[in-house]
Amino acid sequence: MEKTKILIAYGTRYGATTSTAEEISKVLQGEGFEVKVVNLKEEKVKDISKFELVIIGSGMKMEMWTSKAKAFLNKFSIELKKKKVALFVSSGARALMEYKGEHDEIIRITKKYLEDKASKYDLNPISMTMFGGIWDYNQMGKIYRKFLDAERENFIPAGIKETEPGVYDSRNWDEIRKWTKELASQI
Ligand SMILES: Cc1cc2nc3c(=O)[nH]c(=O)nc-3n(C[C@H](O)[C@H](O)[C@H](O)COP(=O)(O)O)c2cc1C
């Protein structure tokens, strides 16, 4: 029997969404699906007709999705309305907000990053979620680094690990795997 096909199409600036998408793919393959993972900066998607589920992911910067992920939503807006869709974003801010107890802010960004995006494209995703991301002080521009240096002291107390010198990763891999398994059960 042919395997059910899933597309994961994503946009990234600092690379976190790449490894998150790869982990999602690994879990879905383990559940018996055929998965195609596309970094939209490197590859164009021409056709989504063969996919039962399309997962669209994006990293966040200054509260904005990547232009590539937005372009994907624009390009396939009509087809996506008729498909099973799931959305995820990589957010560096969420873990810091949790640490600081800024619950209203988490509600606000969840709406802005996910719910508003789904509404804008008239999508009714079977699942939407916000994962952690990375703060990479080696990759960010000088001005941002200066601005974000003030946050650095919060990372370790917030439970964000320094995975390499200057790189702080707020992702919870168990959360990513759990979400993916739940998603797989909805297909
Ligand atoms: C300049 C800058 C701005 C950022 N703005 C946001 C933001 O508005 N909201 C957020 O949740 N994370 C923000 N982040 C953290 C990113 O979400 C995090 O780096 C994530 O890994 C981005 O996904 P990507 O690595 O796939 O690009 C920002 C990071 C940088 C360097």
Coordinates of C-alpha atoms and ligand atoms in Angstrom, one line a residue:
M1 CA 0.0 0.0 0.0
E2 CA 1.2 3.5 -0.8
K3 CA 2.2 5.6 2.1
T4 CA 0.3 8.8 2.9
K5 CA 2.3 11.8 1.9
I6 CA 3.1 14.9 4.0
L7 CA 4.8 18.1 3.1
I8 CA 6.7 20.2 5.6
A9 CA 7.5 23.5 4.0
Y10 CA 9.4 26.1 6.1
G11 CA 11.2 29.3 6.2
T12 CA 14.2 30.0 8.5
R13 CA 16.6 32.8 9.2
Y14 CA 18.8 31.4 12.0
G15 CA 18.4 27.7 11.3
A16 CA 16.2 26.5 14.2
T17 CA 13.2 25.8 12.0
T18 CA 15.4 23.5 9.9
S19 CA 16.2 21.1 12.8
T20 CA 12.7 21.4 14.2
A21 CA 11.3 20.4 10.7
E22 CA 13.7 17.5 10.5
E23 CA 12.6 16.2 13.9
I24 CA 9.0 16.5 12.9
S25 CA 9.8 14.6 9.7
K26 CA 11.6 11.8 11.6
V27 CA 8.7 11.3 14.0
L28 CA 6.2 11.2 11.1
Q29 CA 8.3 8.7 9.1
G30 CA 8.4 6.6 12.3
E31 CA 4.6 6.7 12.2
G32 CA 4.6 5.3 8.7
F33 CA 4.2 8.5 6.6
E34 CA 6.2 9.5 3.6
V35 CA 7.5 13.0 4.3
K36 CA 9.0 15.7 2.1
V37 CA 10.8 18.5 3.9
V38 CA 11.4 21.7 1.9
N39 CA 13.5 24.7 3.0
L40 CA 11.7 27.3 1.0
K41 CA 14.9 29.4 0.6
E42 CA 16.6 26.5 -1.2
E43 CA 13.8 24.8 -3.1
K44 CA 10.6 25.9 -4.9
V45 CA 7.4 23.9 -4.4
K46 CA 5.5 23.6 -7.6
D47 CA 2.6 21.3 -6.7
I48 CA 1.0 20.3 -3.4
S49 CA -1.8 18.1 -4.8
K50 CA -0.3 14.8 -3.7
F51 CA 0.1 15.7 -0.1
E52 CA -2.6 14.7 2.4
L53 CA -1.2 17.1 5.0
V54 CA 0.8 20.3 4.5
I55 CA 2.8 21.5 7.6
I56 CA 4.0 25.1 7.2
G57 CA 6.7 26.4 9.6
S58 CA 8.4 29.7 10.1
G59 CA 10.9 31.3 12.3
M60 CA 9.9 34.6 13.9
K61 CA 11.8 37.9 13.8
M62 CA 10.4 41.1 15.1
E63 CA 7.0 39.4 15.2
M64 CA 7.2 38.5 11.5
W65 CA 7.1 35.3 9.6
T66 CA 9.8 34.7 7.0
S67 CA 9.0 36.1 3.6
K68 CA 9.5 32.6 2.0
A69 CA 6.8 31.0 4.3
K70 CA 4.5 34.0 3.6
A71 CA 5.1 33.6 -0.1
F72 CA 4.2 29.9 0.2
L73 CA 0.9 30.7 1.9
N74 CA 0.1 33.2 -0.8
K75 CA 1.0 31.0 -3.7
F76 CA -1.1 28.0 -2.5
S77 CA -3.8 29.9 -0.6
I78 CA -6.6 28.4 -2.6
E79 CA -5.4 24.8 -2.5
L80 CA -4.5 25.0 1.2
K81 CA -8.1 25.8 2.1
K82 CA -9.1 22.4 0.8
K83 CA -6.3 20.5 2.6
K84 CA -5.3 19.4 6.0
V85 CA -2.9 22.1 7.2
A86 CA -0.8 22.5 10.3
L87 CA 1.2 25.6 11.3
F88 CA 4.2 25.9 13.6
V89 CA 6.5 28.8 14.4
S90 CA 9.9 28.9 16.1
S91 CA 9.9 31.6 18.8
G92 CA 12.7 32.7 20.9
A93 CA 10.5 35.0 22.9
R94 CA 8.1 32.4 24.3
A95 CA 10.5 30.9 26.8
L96 CA 11.6 34.3 28.1
M97 CA 7.9 35.4 28.5
E98 CA 7.2 32.2 30.4
Y99 CA 10.2 32.8 32.7
K100 CA 9.1 36.4 33.4
G101 CA 5.4 35.3 33.9
E102 CA 4.2 37.4 31.0
H103 CA 1.1 35.3 30.4
D104 CA -0.9 38.0 28.6
E105 CA 2.1 38.5 26.2
I106 CA 2.1 34.7 25.4
I107 CA -1.6 34.9 24.6
R108 CA -1.0 38.0 22.4
I109 CA 1.9 36.4 20.4
T110 CA 0.1 33.1 20.0
K111 CA -2.8 35.1 18.4
K112 CA -0.5 37.2 16.3
Y113 CA 1.9 34.5 15.1
L114 CA -0.6 31.8 14.6
E115 CA -4.3 32.5 14.8
D116 CA -4.2 35.8 12.9
K117 CA -2.0 34.1 10.2
A118 CA -4.5 31.3 9.8
S119 CA -7.4 33.8 9.6
K120 CA -5.6 35.9 7.1
Y121 CA -5.4 33.0 4.7
D122 CA -8.8 31.7 5.6
L123 CA -7.3 28.4 6.9
N124 CA -8.7 26.1 9.5
P125 CA -5.5 24.2 10.6
I126 CA -5.9 20.9 12.4
S127 CA -3.1 22.1 14.7
M128 CA -1.1 25.2 15.3
T129 CA 1.7 25.6 17.8
M130 CA 4.7 27.7 18.9
F131 CA 7.9 25.9 19.6
G132 CA 11.1 27.4 21.0
G133 CA 13.9 28.7 18.9
I134 CA 17.6 29.7 19.1
W135 CA 19.2 33.0 20.0
D136 CA 22.5 32.9 18.1
Y137 CA 24.7 35.8 19.2
N138 CA 27.3 34.8 16.5
Q139 CA 24.8 35.2 13.7
M140 CA 22.8 38.3 14.6
G141 CA 23.6 41.8 13.5
K142 CA 25.5 44.2 15.7
I143 CA 22.6 46.4 16.6
Y144 CA 20.4 43.5 17.5
R145 CA 23.2 41.9 19.5
K146 CA 23.6 45.1 21.5
F147 CA 19.8 45.3 22.1
L148 CA 19.5 41.6 23.0
D149 CA 22.6 41.4 25.2
A150 CA 20.4 42.6 28.1
E151 CA 18.4 39.3 27.8
R152 CA 21.4 37.1 28.0
E153 CA 21.4 36.9 31.8
N154 CA 17.9 35.5 31.7
F155 CA 18.6 32.5 29.5
I156 CA 20.1 30.1 32.0
P157 CA 17.6 30.9 34.8
A158 CA 14.8 30.5 32.1
G159 CA 16.1 27.0 31.4
I160 CA 17.4 27.9 28.0
K161 CA 20.5 25.9 27.3
E162 CA 23.8 27.3 25.8
T163 CA 24.4 24.6 23.2
E164 CA 27.5 26.2 21.7
P165 CA 29.3 29.3 22.8
G166 CA 26.9 32.2 22.1
V167 CA 24.0 29.9 21.0
Y168 CA 21.0 29.5 23.3
D169 CA 18.4 27.0 22.4
S170 CA 15.0 27.2 24.0
R171 CA 13.4 24.2 22.2
N172 CA 11.9 21.3 24.1
W173 CA 12.3 18.3 21.9
D174 CA 9.8 16.2 23.8
E175 CA 7.2 18.9 23.2
I176 CA 8.0 18.8 19.5
R177 CA 7.8 15.0 19.3
K178 CA 4.6 15.0 21.3
W179 CA 2.9 17.6 19.1
T180 CA 3.9 15.6 16.0
K181 CA 2.5 12.3 17.4
E182 CA -0.8 14.0 18.2
L183 CA -0.8 15.5 14.7
A184 CA -0.1 12.0 13.1
S185 CA -3.1 10.6 15.0
Q186 CA -5.4 13.2 13.3
I187 CA -4.5 12.1 9.7
Ligands
LIG1 C1 16.7 40.2 15.7 C2 15.9 39.1 16.3 C3 14.5 39.4 16.5 C4 13.7 38.4 17.0 N1 12.4 38.6 17.2 C5 11.6 37.7 17.7 C6 10.2 37.9 17.9 O1 9.6 38.9 17.6 N2 9.5 36.9 18.4 C7 10.0 35.7 18.8 O2 9.3 34.9 19.3 N3 11.3 35.5 18.6 C8 12.1 36.4 18.1 N4 13.4 36.2 17.9 C9 14.0 34.8 18.2 C10 13.7 33.9 17.0 O3 12.4 33.5 17.0 C11 14.6 32.7 17.1 O4 15.9 33.1 16.7 C12 14.1 31.5 16.2 O5 15.1 30.5 16.2 C13 13.9 32.0 14.7 O6 13.7 30.9 13.9 P1 14.8 30.5 12.8 O7 16.0 30.1 13.6 O8 14.2 29.3 12.1 O9 15.0 31.7 11.9 C14 14.3 37.1 17.3 C15 15.6 36.9 17.1 C16 16.4 37.9 16.6 C17 17.9 37.6 16.4

